[in-house]
CSV table of N, CA and C in Angstrom, one decimal:
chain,number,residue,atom,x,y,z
A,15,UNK,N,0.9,-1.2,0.0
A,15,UNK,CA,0.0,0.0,0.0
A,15,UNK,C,0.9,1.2,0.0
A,16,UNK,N,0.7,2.0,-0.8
A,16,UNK,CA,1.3,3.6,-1.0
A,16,UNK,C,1.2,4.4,0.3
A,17,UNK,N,2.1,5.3,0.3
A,17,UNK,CA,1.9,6.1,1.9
A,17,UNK,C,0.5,6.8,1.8
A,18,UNK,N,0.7,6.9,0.4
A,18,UNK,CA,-0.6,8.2,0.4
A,18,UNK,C,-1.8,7.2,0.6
A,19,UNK,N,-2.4,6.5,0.3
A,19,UNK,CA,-3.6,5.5,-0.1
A,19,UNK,C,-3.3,4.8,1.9
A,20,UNK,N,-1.8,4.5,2.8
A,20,UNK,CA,-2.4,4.5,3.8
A,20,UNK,C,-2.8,5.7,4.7
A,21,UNK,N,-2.3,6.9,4.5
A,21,UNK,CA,-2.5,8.0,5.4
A,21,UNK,C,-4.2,8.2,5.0
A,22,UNK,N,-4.5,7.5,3.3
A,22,UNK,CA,-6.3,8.2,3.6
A,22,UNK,C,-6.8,7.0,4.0
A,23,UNK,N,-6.6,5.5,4.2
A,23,UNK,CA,-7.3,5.4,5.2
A,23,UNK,C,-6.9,4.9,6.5
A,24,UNK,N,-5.9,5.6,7.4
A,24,UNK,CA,-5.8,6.1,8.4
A,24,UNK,C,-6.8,7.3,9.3
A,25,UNK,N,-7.1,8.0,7.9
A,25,UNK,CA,-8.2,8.8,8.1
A,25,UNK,C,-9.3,9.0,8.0
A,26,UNK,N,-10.0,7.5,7.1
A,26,UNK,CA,-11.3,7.0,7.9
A,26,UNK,C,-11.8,6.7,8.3
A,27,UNK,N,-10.7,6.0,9.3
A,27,UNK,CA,-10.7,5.4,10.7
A,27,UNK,C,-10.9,6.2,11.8
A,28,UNK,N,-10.2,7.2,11.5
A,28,UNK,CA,-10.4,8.2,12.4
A,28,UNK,C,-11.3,9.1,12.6
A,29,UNK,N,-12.2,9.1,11.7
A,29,UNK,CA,-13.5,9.5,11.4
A,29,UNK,C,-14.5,8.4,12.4
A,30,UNK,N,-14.2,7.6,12.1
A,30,UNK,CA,-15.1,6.8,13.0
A,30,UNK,C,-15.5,6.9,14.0
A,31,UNK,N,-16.4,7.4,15.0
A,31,UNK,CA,-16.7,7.3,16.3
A,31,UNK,C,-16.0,6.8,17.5
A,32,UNK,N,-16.3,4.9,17.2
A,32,UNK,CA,-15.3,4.2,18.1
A,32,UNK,C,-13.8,4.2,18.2
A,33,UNK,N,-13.1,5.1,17.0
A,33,UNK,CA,-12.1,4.9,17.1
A,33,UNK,C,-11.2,6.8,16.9
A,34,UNK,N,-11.8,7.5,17.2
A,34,UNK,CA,-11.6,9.2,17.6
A,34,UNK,C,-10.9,9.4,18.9
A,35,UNK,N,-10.8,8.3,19.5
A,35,UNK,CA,-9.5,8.8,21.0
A,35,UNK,C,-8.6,8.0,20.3
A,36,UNK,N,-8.0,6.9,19.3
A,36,UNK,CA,-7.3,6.6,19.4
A,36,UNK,C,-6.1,7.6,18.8
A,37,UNK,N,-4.6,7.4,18.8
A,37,UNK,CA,-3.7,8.0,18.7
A,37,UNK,C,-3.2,7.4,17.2
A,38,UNK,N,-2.4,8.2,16.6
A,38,UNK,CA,-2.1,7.9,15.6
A,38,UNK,C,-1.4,6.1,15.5
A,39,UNK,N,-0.3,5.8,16.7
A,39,UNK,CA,0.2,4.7,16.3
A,39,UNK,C,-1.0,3.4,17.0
A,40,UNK,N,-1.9,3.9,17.5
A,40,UNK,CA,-3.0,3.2,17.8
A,40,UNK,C,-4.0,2.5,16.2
A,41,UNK,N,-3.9,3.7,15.8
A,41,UNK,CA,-4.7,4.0,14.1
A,41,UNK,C,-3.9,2.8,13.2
A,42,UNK,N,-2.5,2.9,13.6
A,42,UNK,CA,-1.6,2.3,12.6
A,42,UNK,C,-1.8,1.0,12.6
A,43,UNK,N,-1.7,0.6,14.1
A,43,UNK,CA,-2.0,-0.9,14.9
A,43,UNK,C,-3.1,-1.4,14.1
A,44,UNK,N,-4.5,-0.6,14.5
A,44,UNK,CA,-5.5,-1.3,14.0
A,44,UNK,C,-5.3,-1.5,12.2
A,45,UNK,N,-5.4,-0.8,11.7
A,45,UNK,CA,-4.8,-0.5,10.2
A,45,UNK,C,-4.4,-1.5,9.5
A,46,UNK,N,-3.1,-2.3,10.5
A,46,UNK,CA,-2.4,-3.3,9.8
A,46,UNK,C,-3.4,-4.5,9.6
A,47,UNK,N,-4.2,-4.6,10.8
A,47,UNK,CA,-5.2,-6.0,11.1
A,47,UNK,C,-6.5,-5.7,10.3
A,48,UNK,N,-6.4,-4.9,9.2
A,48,UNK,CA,-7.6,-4.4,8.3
A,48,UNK,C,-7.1,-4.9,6.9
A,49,UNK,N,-8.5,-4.6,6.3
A,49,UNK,CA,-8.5,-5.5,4.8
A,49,UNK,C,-9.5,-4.6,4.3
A,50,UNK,N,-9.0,-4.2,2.9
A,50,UNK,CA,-10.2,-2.9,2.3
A,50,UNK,C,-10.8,-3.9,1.0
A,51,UNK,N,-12.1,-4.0,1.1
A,51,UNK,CA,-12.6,-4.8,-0.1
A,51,UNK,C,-13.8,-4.4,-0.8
A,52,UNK,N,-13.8,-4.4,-1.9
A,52,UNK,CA,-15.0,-4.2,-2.6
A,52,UNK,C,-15.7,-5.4,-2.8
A,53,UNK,N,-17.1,-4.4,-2.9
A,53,UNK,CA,-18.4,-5.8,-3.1
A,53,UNK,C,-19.4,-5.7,-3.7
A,54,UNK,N,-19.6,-6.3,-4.6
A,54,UNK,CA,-21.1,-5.5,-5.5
A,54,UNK,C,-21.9,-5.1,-4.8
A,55,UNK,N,-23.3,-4.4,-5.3
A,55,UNK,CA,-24.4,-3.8,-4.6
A,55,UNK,C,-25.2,-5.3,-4.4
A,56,UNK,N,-25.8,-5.1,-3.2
A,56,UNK,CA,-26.8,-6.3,-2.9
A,56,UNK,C,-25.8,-7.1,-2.4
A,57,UNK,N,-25.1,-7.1,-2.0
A,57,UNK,CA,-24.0,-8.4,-1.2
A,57,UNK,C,-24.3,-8.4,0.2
A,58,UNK,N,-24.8,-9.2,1.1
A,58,UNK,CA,-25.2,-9.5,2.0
A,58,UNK,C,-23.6,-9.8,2.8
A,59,UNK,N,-22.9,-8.7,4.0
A,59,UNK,CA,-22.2,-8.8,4.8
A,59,UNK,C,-22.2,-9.7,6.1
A,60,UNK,N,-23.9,-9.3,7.0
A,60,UNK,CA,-23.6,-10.0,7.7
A,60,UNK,C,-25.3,-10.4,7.7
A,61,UNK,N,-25.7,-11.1,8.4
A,61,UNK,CA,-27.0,-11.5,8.8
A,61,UNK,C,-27.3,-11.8,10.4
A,62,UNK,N,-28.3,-11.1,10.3
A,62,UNK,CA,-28.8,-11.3,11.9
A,62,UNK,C,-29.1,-11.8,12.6
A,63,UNK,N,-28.7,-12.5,13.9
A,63,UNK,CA,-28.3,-13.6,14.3
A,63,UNK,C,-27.3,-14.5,14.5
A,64,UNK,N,-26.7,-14.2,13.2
A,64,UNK,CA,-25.3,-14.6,13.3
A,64,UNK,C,-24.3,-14.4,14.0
A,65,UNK,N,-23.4,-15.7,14.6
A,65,UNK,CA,-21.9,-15.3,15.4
A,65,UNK,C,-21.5,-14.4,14.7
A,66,UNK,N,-21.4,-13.1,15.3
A,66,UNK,CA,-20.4,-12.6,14.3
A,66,UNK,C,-18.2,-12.7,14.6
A,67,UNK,N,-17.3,-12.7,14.3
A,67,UNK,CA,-16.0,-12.5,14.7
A,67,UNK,C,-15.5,-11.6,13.8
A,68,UNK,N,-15.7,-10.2,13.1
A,68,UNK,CA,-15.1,-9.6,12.5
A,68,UNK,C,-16.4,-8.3,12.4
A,69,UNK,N,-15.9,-7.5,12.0
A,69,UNK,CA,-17.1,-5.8,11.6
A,69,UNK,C,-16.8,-5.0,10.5
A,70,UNK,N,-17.7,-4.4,9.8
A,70,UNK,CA,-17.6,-4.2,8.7
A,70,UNK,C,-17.5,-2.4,9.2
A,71,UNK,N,-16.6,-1.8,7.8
A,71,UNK,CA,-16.9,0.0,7.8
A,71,UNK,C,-17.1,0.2,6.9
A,72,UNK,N,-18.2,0.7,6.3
A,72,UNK,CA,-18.4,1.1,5.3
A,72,UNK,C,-18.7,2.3,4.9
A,73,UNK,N,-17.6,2.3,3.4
A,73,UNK,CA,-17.2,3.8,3.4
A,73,UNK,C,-18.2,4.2,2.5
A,74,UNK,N,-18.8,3.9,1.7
A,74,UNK,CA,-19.8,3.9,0.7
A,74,UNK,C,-20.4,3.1,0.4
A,75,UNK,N,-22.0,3.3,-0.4
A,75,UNK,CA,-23.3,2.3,-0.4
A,75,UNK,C,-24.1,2.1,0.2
């Protein structure tokens, strides 16, 4: 990943609610343990009820 393509989304993260106290190398931490993926329209993420072990952010759609 390009510095530039990580600093923007370092900074969507940071936008986020849950994650607005963390610190930059806090941002970084989480960052590494992230995965950016596209998905057609209509793609069912999660369903209700379900174990979940993972969470979704969605930047658009």
């Amino acid at each position: 990943m390009s510095r530039s393509s990580k600093d923007q989304h370092l900074a969507r993260l940071s936008e986020v609610s849950l994650f607005r106290a963390l610190s930059r190398k806090e941002l970084e931490t989480l960052g590494r343990s992230a995965d950016t993926v596209s998905v057609p329209a209509g793609t069912v993420l999660v369903e209700e009820g379900s174990a979940g072990r993972e969470f979704f952010i969605v930047l658009s759609g």
